[in-house]
Amino acid sequence: MADPRYVPAPEHGASAGVLAYLATTAAVLLLMMLFGLLMRAEQARFIALGAQGFYQLMTLHGAGMVGIAGIAGAAIMWHFLSRYVALSARILHANLALFVAGVAMILGAVLLGGFHGGWTFLHPLPSHSLGLWSDAAAAWFLGGMLVIGTGFLLLQLDVARALVAGYGGFARALGWPQLFGRDDGQAPPPTVVASAMVTVVNIVGLVVGAAILAMMLVNLYFPEFAIDPLLAKAMIYFFGHVFINATIYMAVIAVYEILPRYTRRPWKANRAFLASWNCSTLMVMFIFPHHLLMDFAFPTWMLVMGHIIGYLNTVPILVVTGYGALMIVYRSGIVWDTASRLLFLSMFGWAAGAMPAFIDGTIRVNYVMHNTLWVPGHFHTYLLLGMVAMAFGFMYYIAKPAAQARDGLVDRAAFWVYLAGALGFVLVFLYSGKQSVPRRYAEHLPEWLPYDRLGTFFAGLVVAASLVFAGRFLARLAHARGGQARATVPVGAAA
Ligand code: HEM
């Protein structure tokens, strides 16, 4: 049954800034998916790019996908958060401009300068190319990442300013009075809680990322400015892991805001919700050593911490959100269209994608599985079926011509093709991992080719369905313009 007190404003359309973010997302996502398809086709020996071509694509695909997931997540967060606090549209635009400039620098470094040291730019690889790329190419790549990171930092600082101005501080925005005191039913809405969490972790992550990028740039030209490689690795992984995690924590706001509009049931920030988001605020910052369990040089306490927190962090937000989504949809009479389908699918993708990570986070398993395709299997599950499904779901919702508009056969078919393609694609990665096929190998042994060929087929389905999703959004862009969201304060939320 719908909650009669909850009357959400039908809300389609977004500001020009948010639409520009989404149009950029559609274009970059498609290009990066195409690069992914080419990599898989190379491993399957359908094409012959050569090792250098493969690693150039891998570098662009990794950096581009992580960056564009950030742009999509930021668009969703900004769109909904701007209904509760006053955000700066100029900062929103500045971040996009810096993103485009950074992408151009990275494309130049890779396609013209031949840089192919991976999006993880592990020190000292960028400065030790054995003649495969120049210091200038490495500098353009590192500089491009720094420019992109600076844009996101500006955006997060603006969000921090607005949250402090609107809620009187982070403790209130994270719902501490309701969590630790008497629950007066005035907890901030889920969008505010999620944005506050993302802002805390992303600011720390981006500052650490900018620091190591700046240090590596100096080291490139003044090698006597030595950097401890272990410290560099920890800083890079901290930044990279926090940033990519934050993208899904931003994007899930679309689920919190849009599913209630379909079901006419509010999504309230109750104590369990607040506790889980607050716990994850801390845990997300300490979980990254679960990527380093094979690094004997790391202090044991860090690895133990990564193992334990890796287990713990899998549960809270995911369970609260997954359970919340099921409860909100159950017997609600929800009308299923492409937006609601994609958003609901994203809950499955996020939950399913966490499971292989949970398994890989176990030290004994990790020794065998971590450098195999099991790991791309894990993160492609939660990114393709979770994060990207949220982004496409948001695009469909925002660009819907009218609240009652129905999707056509092509959209419905595209949804099922996307689901089948993405599931097949990630299951092939996971199965290959189980068979010990290593990750990041340009060339595969003949025994692995059947998996690679099947994977390429499923990747083709994902690209085809994504073309429909992105094309539909871009075609409807003109309708989506200007319909600025009206504030709808969920029942029980602070105004
Ligand atoms: C059609 C969709 C996609 C295809 C075909 C694809 C394909 C691939 C392939 C073949 C690899 C290399 C695997 C290896 O051998 O280690 C890879 C790595 C990766 N992909 Fe994707 N991918 C897709 C979507 C995505 C999405 C949506 C994201 C993130 C939002 C993403 C992020 C990454 C990252 C971060 C890496 C790791 C790069 C590295 O190891 O440095 N991919 N992808």
Coordinates of C-alpha atoms and ligand atoms in Angstrom, one line a residue:
M1 CA 0.0 0.0 0.0
A2 CA 1.2 3.5 -0.8
D3 CA 1.7 5.9 2.2
P4 CA -1.1 8.5 1.8
R5 CA 1.0 11.2 3.6
Y6 CA 3.7 10.8 1.0
V7 CA 2.9 12.8 -2.1
P8 CA 6.1 13.1 -4.2
A9 CA 6.2 15.6 -6.9
P10 CA 6.4 14.0 -10.3
E11 CA 9.8 15.1 -11.4
H12 CA 11.4 14.8 -14.7
G13 CA 14.0 17.0 -16.3
A14 CA 17.1 18.5 -14.8
S15 CA 19.3 21.6 -14.9
A16 CA 21.6 22.2 -17.9
G17 CA 24.7 21.3 -15.8
V18 CA 23.3 17.9 -14.7
L19 CA 22.2 17.2 -18.3
A20 CA 25.7 18.1 -19.5
Y21 CA 27.2 15.6 -17.0
L22 CA 24.8 12.9 -18.2
A23 CA 25.4 13.5 -21.9
T24 CA 29.2 13.3 -21.2
T25 CA 28.5 10.1 -19.3
A26 CA 26.6 8.6 -22.2
A27 CA 29.3 9.4 -24.7
V28 CA 32.4 8.4 -22.6
L29 CA 30.7 5.3 -21.3
L30 CA 30.0 4.1 -24.8
L31 CA 33.5 4.8 -26.0
M32 CA 35.1 3.1 -23.0
M33 CA 32.8 0.1 -23.4
L34 CA 34.0 -0.1 -27.0
F35 CA 37.6 -0.1 -25.8
G36 CA 36.6 -2.9 -23.3
L37 CA 35.1 -4.9 -26.2
L38 CA 38.3 -4.5 -28.2
M39 CA 40.4 -5.7 -25.3
R40 CA 38.2 -8.8 -24.9
A41 CA 38.3 -9.4 -28.7
E42 CA 42.1 -9.1 -28.5
Q43 CA 42.3 -11.7 -25.8
A44 CA 40.0 -13.9 -27.8
R45 CA 42.3 -13.4 -30.8
F46 CA 39.5 -12.0 -33.0
I47 CA 41.7 -9.0 -33.6
A48 CA 45.4 -8.2 -33.3
L49 CA 46.2 -5.0 -31.6
G50 CA 49.5 -6.2 -30.1
A51 CA 50.5 -5.9 -26.5
Q52 CA 51.2 -2.2 -26.6
G53 CA 47.8 -1.5 -28.1
F54 CA 46.1 -3.7 -25.5
Y55 CA 47.8 -1.9 -22.6
Q56 CA 47.0 1.5 -24.0
L57 CA 43.4 0.6 -24.2
M58 CA 43.5 -1.0 -20.7
T59 CA 45.0 2.3 -19.4
L60 CA 42.3 4.4 -21.1
H61 CA 39.5 2.0 -20.2
G62 CA 40.4 1.9 -16.5
A63 CA 41.0 5.6 -16.1
G64 CA 38.0 6.6 -18.3
M65 CA 35.6 4.2 -16.6
V66 CA 36.5 5.2 -13.1
G67 CA 36.4 8.9 -14.0
I68 CA 33.0 8.7 -15.8
A69 CA 31.5 6.6 -13.0
G70 CA 32.5 9.6 -10.8
I71 CA 30.9 12.1 -13.2
A72 CA 27.6 10.0 -13.3
G73 CA 27.6 9.6 -9.5
A74 CA 28.2 13.3 -9.0
A75 CA 25.4 14.2 -11.4
I76 CA 22.9 12.1 -9.4
M77 CA 24.1 13.4 -6.1
W78 CA 24.1 17.0 -7.2
H79 CA 20.7 16.7 -8.8
F80 CA 18.9 15.4 -5.7
L81 CA 21.1 17.1 -3.0
S82 CA 20.4 20.5 -4.6
R83 CA 16.8 20.1 -3.4
Y84 CA 17.8 20.1 0.2
V85 CA 20.9 22.5 0.3
A86 CA 22.1 25.4 -1.9
L87 CA 24.9 24.1 -4.2
S88 CA 26.9 26.2 -6.6
A89 CA 26.1 25.5 -10.3
R90 CA 29.4 27.3 -11.2
I91 CA 31.4 24.7 -9.3
L92 CA 29.4 22.0 -11.0
H93 CA 30.3 23.4 -14.4
A94 CA 34.0 24.0 -13.3
N95 CA 34.3 20.3 -12.4
L96 CA 33.0 19.2 -15.8
A97 CA 35.4 21.6 -17.6
L98 CA 38.3 20.2 -15.6
F99 CA 37.2 16.7 -16.3
V100 CA 37.1 17.3 -20.0
A101 CA 40.5 19.0 -19.9
G102 CA 42.0 16.1 -17.9
V103 CA 40.5 13.5 -20.3
A104 CA 42.1 15.4 -23.2
M105 CA 45.5 15.3 -21.4
I106 CA 45.1 11.6 -20.7
L107 CA 44.0 10.8 -24.3
G108 CA 47.1 12.7 -25.6
A109 CA 49.4 11.0 -23.2
V110 CA 48.2 7.5 -24.2
L111 CA 47.3 7.9 -27.9
L112 CA 50.0 10.3 -28.9
G113 CA 52.7 9.7 -26.3
G114 CA 52.2 5.9 -26.0
F115 CA 51.8 5.9 -22.2
H116 CA 50.4 2.5 -21.1
G117 CA 51.3 2.2 -17.4
G118 CA 47.8 1.4 -16.3
W119 CA 45.2 3.7 -14.6
T120 CA 46.8 2.7 -11.3
F121 CA 50.0 4.5 -12.4
L122 CA 52.0 2.5 -9.8
H123 CA 55.3 4.1 -8.8
P124 CA 57.9 3.8 -10.2
L125 CA 56.4 2.4 -13.5
P126 CA 55.5 5.8 -15.1
S127 CA 59.1 7.0 -14.7
H128 CA 60.7 3.6 -15.7
S129 CA 59.2 2.9 -19.2
L130 CA 62.3 1.3 -20.7
G131 CA 61.9 3.6 -23.6
L132 CA 58.3 2.7 -24.3
W133 CA 57.1 6.2 -23.5
S134 CA 58.7 9.5 -22.7
D135 CA 58.7 11.3 -19.3
A136 CA 56.5 14.0 -21.0
A137 CA 53.9 11.3 -21.8
A138 CA 53.9 10.2 -18.2
A139 CA 53.7 13.8 -17.0
W140 CA 50.6 14.4 -19.2
F141 CA 49.0 11.3 -17.8
L142 CA 49.7 12.1 -14.2
G143 CA 48.8 15.8 -14.8
G144 CA 45.5 14.8 -16.4
M145 CA 44.6 12.6 -13.4
L146 CA 45.6 15.5 -11.1
V147 CA 43.4 18.0 -13.0
I148 CA 40.4 15.6 -12.9
G149 CA 41.0 15.0 -9.2
T150 CA 41.2 18.7 -8.5
G151 CA 37.8 19.2 -10.2
F152 CA 36.2 16.6 -8.0
L153 CA 37.8 18.0 -4.9
L154 CA 36.3 21.4 -5.7
L155 CA 32.9 19.8 -6.1
Q156 CA 33.2 17.9 -2.8
L157 CA 34.3 21.1 -1.0
D158 CA 31.3 22.9 -2.3
V159 CA 29.0 20.0 -1.1
A160 CA 30.8 20.2 2.3
R161 CA 30.2 23.9 2.5
A162 CA 26.5 23.5 1.5
L163 CA 25.9 20.7 4.0
V164 CA 27.5 22.7 6.8
A165 CA 25.4 25.8 5.9
G166 CA 22.2 23.8 5.6
Y167 CA 22.5 21.3 8.4
G168 CA 24.9 23.1 10.8
G169 CA 27.7 20.5 10.5
F170 CA 28.5 17.0 9.4
A171 CA 27.3 15.4 12.6
R172 CA 23.8 16.6 11.9
A173 CA 24.0 15.8 8.2
L174 CA 25.0 12.2 9.2
G175 CA 22.1 12.0 11.6
W176 CA 24.1 11.8 14.8
P177 CA 21.5 13.4 17.0
Q178 CA 19.0 10.8 15.9
L179 CA 21.5 8.0 16.0
F180 CA 23.0 8.6 19.4
G181 CA 20.1 10.5 21.0
R182 CA 16.4 10.4 21.0
D183 CA 15.0 9.6 17.6
D184 CA 12.7 12.6 17.0
G185 CA 11.8 11.4 13.5
Q186 CA 13.7 14.4 12.1
A187 CA 16.7 12.6 10.6
P188 CA 18.1 14.1 7.5
P189 CA 16.9 12.5 4.2
P190 CA 18.9 9.5 2.8
T191 CA 20.2 11.8 0.1
V192 CA 21.8 14.1 2.7
V193 CA 23.2 11.3 4.7
A194 CA 24.8 9.6 1.7
S195 CA 26.2 12.9 0.3
A196 CA 27.7 13.7 3.7
M197 CA 29.4 10.2 3.9
V198 CA 30.7 10.5 0.3
T199 CA 32.0 14.0 1.0
V200 CA 34.0 12.9 4.0
V201 CA 35.6 9.9 2.4
N202 CA 36.1 11.5 -1.0
I203 CA 37.8 14.7 0.3
V204 CA 40.3 12.5 2.2
G205 CA 40.8 10.2 -0.8
L206 CA 41.2 13.0 -3.3
V207 CA 43.7 14.9 -1.1
V208 CA 45.8 11.7 -0.7
G209 CA 45.6 11.1 -4.5
A210 CA 46.6 14.6 -5.4
A211 CA 49.5 14.4 -3.0
I212 CA 50.9 11.2 -4.5
L213 CA 50.3 12.5 -8.1
A214 CA 52.2 15.7 -7.3
M215 CA 55.0 13.8 -5.6
M216 CA 55.3 11.5 -8.7
L217 CA 55.4 14.5 -11.0
V218 CA 58.2 16.0 -9.1
N219 CA 60.1 12.7 -9.0
L220 CA 59.7 12.4 -12.8
Y221 CA 61.9 15.4 -13.4
F222 CA 63.9 15.4 -10.1
P223 CA 64.6 11.6 -9.4
E224 CA 66.7 12.6 -6.4
F225 CA 63.3 13.5 -4.8
A226 CA 62.8 9.8 -3.8
I227 CA 59.4 8.3 -3.0
D228 CA 59.0 5.2 -0.9
P229 CA 57.3 2.8 -3.4
L230 CA 55.3 1.1 -0.6
L231 CA 54.0 4.4 0.7
A232 CA 53.2 5.4 -2.9
K233 CA 51.3 2.1 -3.5
A234 CA 49.3 2.5 -0.3
M235 CA 48.4 6.1 -1.2
I236 CA 47.4 5.2 -4.8
Y237 CA 45.2 2.3 -3.7
F238 CA 43.7 4.3 -0.9
F239 CA 42.7 7.1 -3.3
G240 CA 41.6 4.7 -6.1
H241 CA 39.6 2.4 -3.9
V242 CA 37.8 5.2 -2.0
F243 CA 37.0 7.1 -5.3
I244 CA 35.5 4.1 -7.1
N245 CA 33.5 3.1 -4.0
A246 CA 32.2 6.6 -3.6
T247 CA 30.8 6.5 -7.1
I248 CA 28.3 3.8 -6.2
Y249 CA 27.5 5.6 -2.8
M250 CA 26.6 8.7 -4.9
A251 CA 24.7 6.8 -7.5
V252 CA 22.5 4.8 -5.0
I253 CA 20.9 8.2 -4.2
A254 CA 18.9 7.6 -7.4
V255 CA 17.5 4.4 -5.9
Y256 CA 16.6 6.3 -2.6
E257 CA 14.9 9.1 -4.5
I258 CA 13.3 7.5 -7.5
L259 CA 11.9 4.1 -6.3
P260 CA 9.8 5.9 -3.6
R261 CA 8.3 8.0 -6.4
Y262 CA 7.2 4.8 -8.2
T263 CA 5.9 3.1 -5.2
R264 CA 4.5 6.1 -3.3
R265 CA 6.3 4.9 -0.2
P266 CA 8.9 7.1 1.5
W267 CA 12.4 5.9 2.1
K268 CA 13.1 7.0 5.6
A269 CA 16.5 7.3 7.3
N270 CA 15.8 5.2 10.4
R271 CA 18.4 4.3 13.0
A272 CA 19.6 1.2 11.1
F273 CA 20.1 3.3 8.0
L274 CA 22.0 5.9 9.9
A275 CA 24.2 3.4 11.7
S276 CA 25.1 1.6 8.5
W277 CA 26.1 4.8 6.7
N278 CA 28.1 6.1 9.6
C279 CA 29.9 2.8 10.0
S280 CA 30.8 2.7 6.3
T281 CA 32.1 6.3 6.5
L282 CA 34.9 4.9 8.6
M283 CA 35.2 1.5 7.1
V284 CA 35.5 2.6 3.5
M285 CA 38.7 4.4 4.4
F286 CA 40.3 1.3 6.0
I287 CA 39.3 -1.4 3.6
F288 CA 41.8 -0.8 0.8
P289 CA 44.5 -3.2 2.1
H290 CA 42.3 -6.1 1.1
H291 CA 43.9 -5.4 -2.4
L292 CA 47.4 -5.8 -0.9
L293 CA 47.1 -9.1 0.9
M294 CA 49.7 -10.6 -1.4
D295 CA 52.2 -7.8 -0.6
F296 CA 54.4 -9.4 2.0
A297 CA 56.2 -6.1 2.5
F298 CA 53.1 -4.5 4.0
P299 CA 52.8 -4.3 7.8
T300 CA 50.8 -7.4 8.9
W301 CA 48.4 -5.2 11.0
M302 CA 47.3 -3.4 7.8
L303 CA 46.6 -6.7 6.0
V304 CA 44.6 -8.0 9.0
M305 CA 42.7 -4.8 9.1
G306 CA 41.9 -5.0 5.4
H307 CA 40.7 -8.6 5.9
I308 CA 38.5 -7.9 8.8
I309 CA 37.1 -4.6 7.6
G310 CA 36.6 -6.1 4.1
Y311 CA 34.3 -8.6 5.7
L312 CA 32.5 -6.1 7.8
N313 CA 32.0 -3.4 5.2
T314 CA 30.3 -5.8 2.8
V315 CA 27.2 -5.9 5.0
P316 CA 25.7 -2.7 6.4
I317 CA 24.8 -0.3 3.6
L318 CA 24.1 -3.1 1.2
V319 CA 21.7 -5.0 3.5
V320 CA 20.0 -1.8 4.6
T321 CA 19.6 -0.6 1.0
G322 CA 18.7 -4.0 -0.5
Y323 CA 16.2 -4.8 2.2
G324 CA 14.8 -1.3 1.9
A325 CA 14.4 -1.6 -1.8
L326 CA 12.6 -5.0 -1.4
M327 CA 10.3 -3.6 1.3
I328 CA 9.5 -0.5 -0.7
V329 CA 8.6 -2.5 -3.8
Y330 CA 6.9 -5.4 -2.2
R331 CA 3.1 -5.3 -3.0
S332 CA 3.4 -1.6 -3.9
G333 CA 1.7 -2.0 -7.3
I334 CA 4.9 -0.5 -8.8
V335 CA 4.7 0.2 -12.6
W336 CA 7.7 -1.4 -14.2
D337 CA 9.4 0.7 -16.9
T338 CA 13.0 0.8 -18.0
A339 CA 14.0 3.3 -15.3
S340 CA 12.4 1.3 -12.4
R341 CA 13.7 -2.0 -13.8
L342 CA 17.3 -0.7 -14.1
L343 CA 17.2 0.8 -10.6
F344 CA 15.8 -2.4 -9.1
L345 CA 18.4 -4.5 -11.1
S346 CA 21.1 -2.3 -9.7
M347 CA 20.3 -3.6 -6.2
F348 CA 20.9 -7.1 -7.4
G349 CA 24.1 -6.1 -9.2
W350 CA 25.5 -4.3 -6.2
A351 CA 24.7 -7.2 -3.9
A352 CA 25.9 -9.9 -6.3
G353 CA 29.1 -8.0 -7.0
A354 CA 30.0 -7.7 -3.4
M355 CA 30.1 -11.5 -3.0
P356 CA 33.1 -12.3 -5.1
A357 CA 35.0 -9.5 -3.3
F358 CA 33.9 -11.0 0.1
I359 CA 35.3 -14.4 -1.1
D360 CA 38.5 -12.9 -2.5
G361 CA 39.0 -10.8 0.7
T362 CA 39.8 -14.1 2.5
I363 CA 43.6 -14.4 2.7
R364 CA 43.8 -18.1 1.8
V365 CA 41.6 -17.5 -1.3
N366 CA 43.3 -14.3 -2.1
Y367 CA 46.7 -16.0 -2.6
V368 CA 45.2 -18.1 -5.4
M369 CA 42.5 -15.8 -6.9
H370 CA 43.7 -12.2 -6.7
N371 CA 45.7 -11.9 -9.9
T372 CA 43.1 -13.8 -11.9
L373 CA 40.1 -12.6 -13.9
W374 CA 38.0 -13.3 -10.7
V375 CA 38.8 -9.7 -9.6
P376 CA 37.6 -8.0 -12.8
G377 CA 34.6 -10.4 -12.5
H378 CA 33.9 -8.9 -9.1
F379 CA 34.2 -5.2 -9.9
H380 CA 32.5 -5.5 -13.3
T381 CA 29.5 -7.1 -11.6
Y382 CA 28.9 -4.3 -9.2
L383 CA 29.9 -1.6 -11.7
L384 CA 28.0 -2.8 -14.8
L385 CA 25.0 -4.3 -13.1
G386 CA 25.0 -1.9 -10.1
M387 CA 26.6 1.5 -10.7
V388 CA 26.0 1.8 -14.5
A389 CA 22.4 0.4 -14.1
M390 CA 21.8 3.2 -11.6
A391 CA 23.2 5.8 -14.1
F392 CA 21.1 4.5 -17.0
G393 CA 18.0 4.2 -14.8
F394 CA 18.5 7.9 -13.7
M395 CA 18.9 8.9 -17.3
Y396 CA 15.6 7.2 -18.3
Y397 CA 13.8 8.7 -15.4
I398 CA 15.0 12.2 -15.9
A399 CA 14.4 12.2 -19.7
K400 CA 11.0 10.7 -19.5
P401 CA 8.7 12.8 -21.7
A402 CA 5.7 12.5 -19.2
A403 CA 5.1 10.7 -16.0
Q404 CA 2.6 8.2 -17.6
A405 CA 4.8 7.7 -20.8
R406 CA 5.4 4.0 -21.6
D407 CA 8.6 2.6 -23.0
G408 CA 8.6 1.0 -26.4
L409 CA 9.6 -2.5 -27.4
V410 CA 13.1 -1.5 -28.2
D411 CA 13.7 -0.2 -24.6
R412 CA 12.2 -3.3 -23.1
A413 CA 14.3 -5.5 -25.3
A414 CA 17.4 -3.5 -24.5
F415 CA 16.9 -4.0 -20.8
W416 CA 16.8 -7.8 -21.1
V417 CA 19.7 -7.8 -23.6
Y418 CA 21.7 -5.7 -21.1
L419 CA 20.8 -8.0 -18.2
A420 CA 21.7 -11.1 -20.2
G421 CA 24.9 -9.6 -21.7
A422 CA 26.2 -8.2 -18.4
L423 CA 25.4 -11.3 -16.5
G424 CA 27.1 -13.5 -19.1
F425 CA 30.1 -11.2 -19.4
V426 CA 30.8 -11.1 -15.6
L427 CA 30.1 -14.8 -15.2
V428 CA 32.7 -15.6 -17.9
F429 CA 35.2 -13.4 -16.0
L430 CA 34.5 -15.2 -12.7
Y431 CA 34.6 -18.6 -14.2
S432 CA 37.9 -17.8 -16.0
G433 CA 39.2 -16.6 -12.6
K434 CA 38.2 -20.0 -11.1
Q435 CA 40.1 -21.6 -13.9
S436 CA 43.2 -19.5 -12.9
V437 CA 43.2 -17.3 -16.1
P438 CA 45.4 -14.3 -15.1
R439 CA 44.1 -10.8 -15.2
R440 CA 45.8 -8.0 -17.3
Y441 CA 47.3 -10.4 -19.9
A442 CA 47.1 -9.1 -23.4
E443 CA 47.8 -12.6 -24.8
H444 CA 45.9 -15.7 -23.7
L445 CA 46.8 -19.3 -24.0
P446 CA 44.8 -21.4 -26.5
E447 CA 43.0 -23.2 -23.6
W448 CA 41.5 -19.9 -22.5
L449 CA 40.2 -18.8 -25.9
P450 CA 36.7 -20.4 -25.6
Y451 CA 36.0 -18.3 -22.4
D452 CA 37.4 -15.1 -24.1
R453 CA 35.2 -15.7 -27.2
L454 CA 32.1 -16.2 -25.1
G455 CA 33.0 -13.1 -23.0
T456 CA 33.4 -11.1 -26.2
F457 CA 30.0 -12.1 -27.4
F458 CA 28.4 -11.1 -24.1
A459 CA 30.4 -7.8 -24.2
G460 CA 28.9 -7.1 -27.6
L461 CA 25.4 -7.5 -26.2
V462 CA 26.2 -5.0 -23.4
V463 CA 27.5 -2.5 -25.9
A464 CA 24.4 -2.9 -28.1
A465 CA 22.0 -2.4 -25.2
S466 CA 24.0 0.5 -23.9
L467 CA 23.8 2.1 -27.4
V468 CA 20.0 2.0 -27.1
F469 CA 20.0 3.4 -23.5
A470 CA 22.4 6.2 -24.3
G471 CA 20.8 6.9 -27.7
R472 CA 17.4 7.2 -26.1
F473 CA 18.7 9.6 -23.5
L474 CA 20.5 11.8 -26.0
A475 CA 17.4 11.8 -28.3
R476 CA 15.2 13.0 -25.4
L477 CA 17.7 15.6 -24.1
A478 CA 15.7 18.4 -25.6
H479 CA 12.6 17.5 -23.4
A480 CA 14.7 17.0 -20.3
R481 CA 16.0 20.5 -20.4
G482 CA 14.9 23.0 -17.8
G483 CA 12.5 20.9 -15.9
Q484 CA 14.3 21.7 -12.7
A485 CA 13.5 19.4 -9.8
R486 CA 11.0 20.5 -7.2
A487 CA 11.8 19.8 -3.6
T488 CA 9.9 16.9 -2.1
V489 CA 10.8 16.4 1.5
P490 CA 10.2 12.8 2.5
V491 CA 8.0 12.2 5.5
G492 CA 10.0 12.7 8.7
A493 CA 12.9 14.5 7.0
A494 CA 14.3 17.8 8.2
A495 CA 13.5 20.6 5.9
Ligands
HEM1 C1 31.0 -3.4 -22.2 C2 31.4 -3.2 -21.0 C3 32.8 -3.6 -20.6 C4 33.8 -4.4 -21.2 C5 33.6 -5.2 -22.5 C6 35.0 -4.3 -20.3 C7 36.1 -5.0 -20.6 C8 37.2 -5.0 -19.8 C9 38.4 -5.9 -20.0 C10 38.6 -6.9 -21.1 C11 39.3 -5.6 -19.0 C12 40.7 -6.2 -18.8 C13 40.5 -7.4 -17.9 C14 41.9 -8.1 -17.7 O1 42.3 -8.9 -18.5 O2 42.5 -7.8 -16.6 C15 38.7 -4.5 -18.1 C16 39.3 -4.0 -17.1 C17 38.7 -3.0 -16.3 N1 37.4 -2.4 -16.5 FE1 36.1 -2.9 -17.9 N2 34.7 -3.5 -19.3 C18 33.4 -3.0 -19.4 C19 32.8 -2.1 -18.5 C20 33.4 -1.5 -17.5 C21 32.8 -0.6 -16.6 C22 31.3 -0.1 -16.7 C23 33.7 -0.2 -15.7 C24 33.6 0.8 -14.6 C25 32.6 1.7 -14.4 C26 34.9 -0.8 -16.0 C27 36.1 -0.7 -15.3 C28 37.3 -1.4 -15.5 C29 38.5 -1.3 -14.7 C30 38.7 -0.3 -13.6 C31 39.4 -2.2 -15.2 C32 40.8 -2.6 -14.7 C33 41.9 -2.0 -15.6 C34 43.2 -2.5 -15.0 O3 43.3 -3.6 -14.7 O4 44.1 -1.6 -14.9 N3 34.7 -1.7 -17.1 N4 37.4 -4.2 -18.7

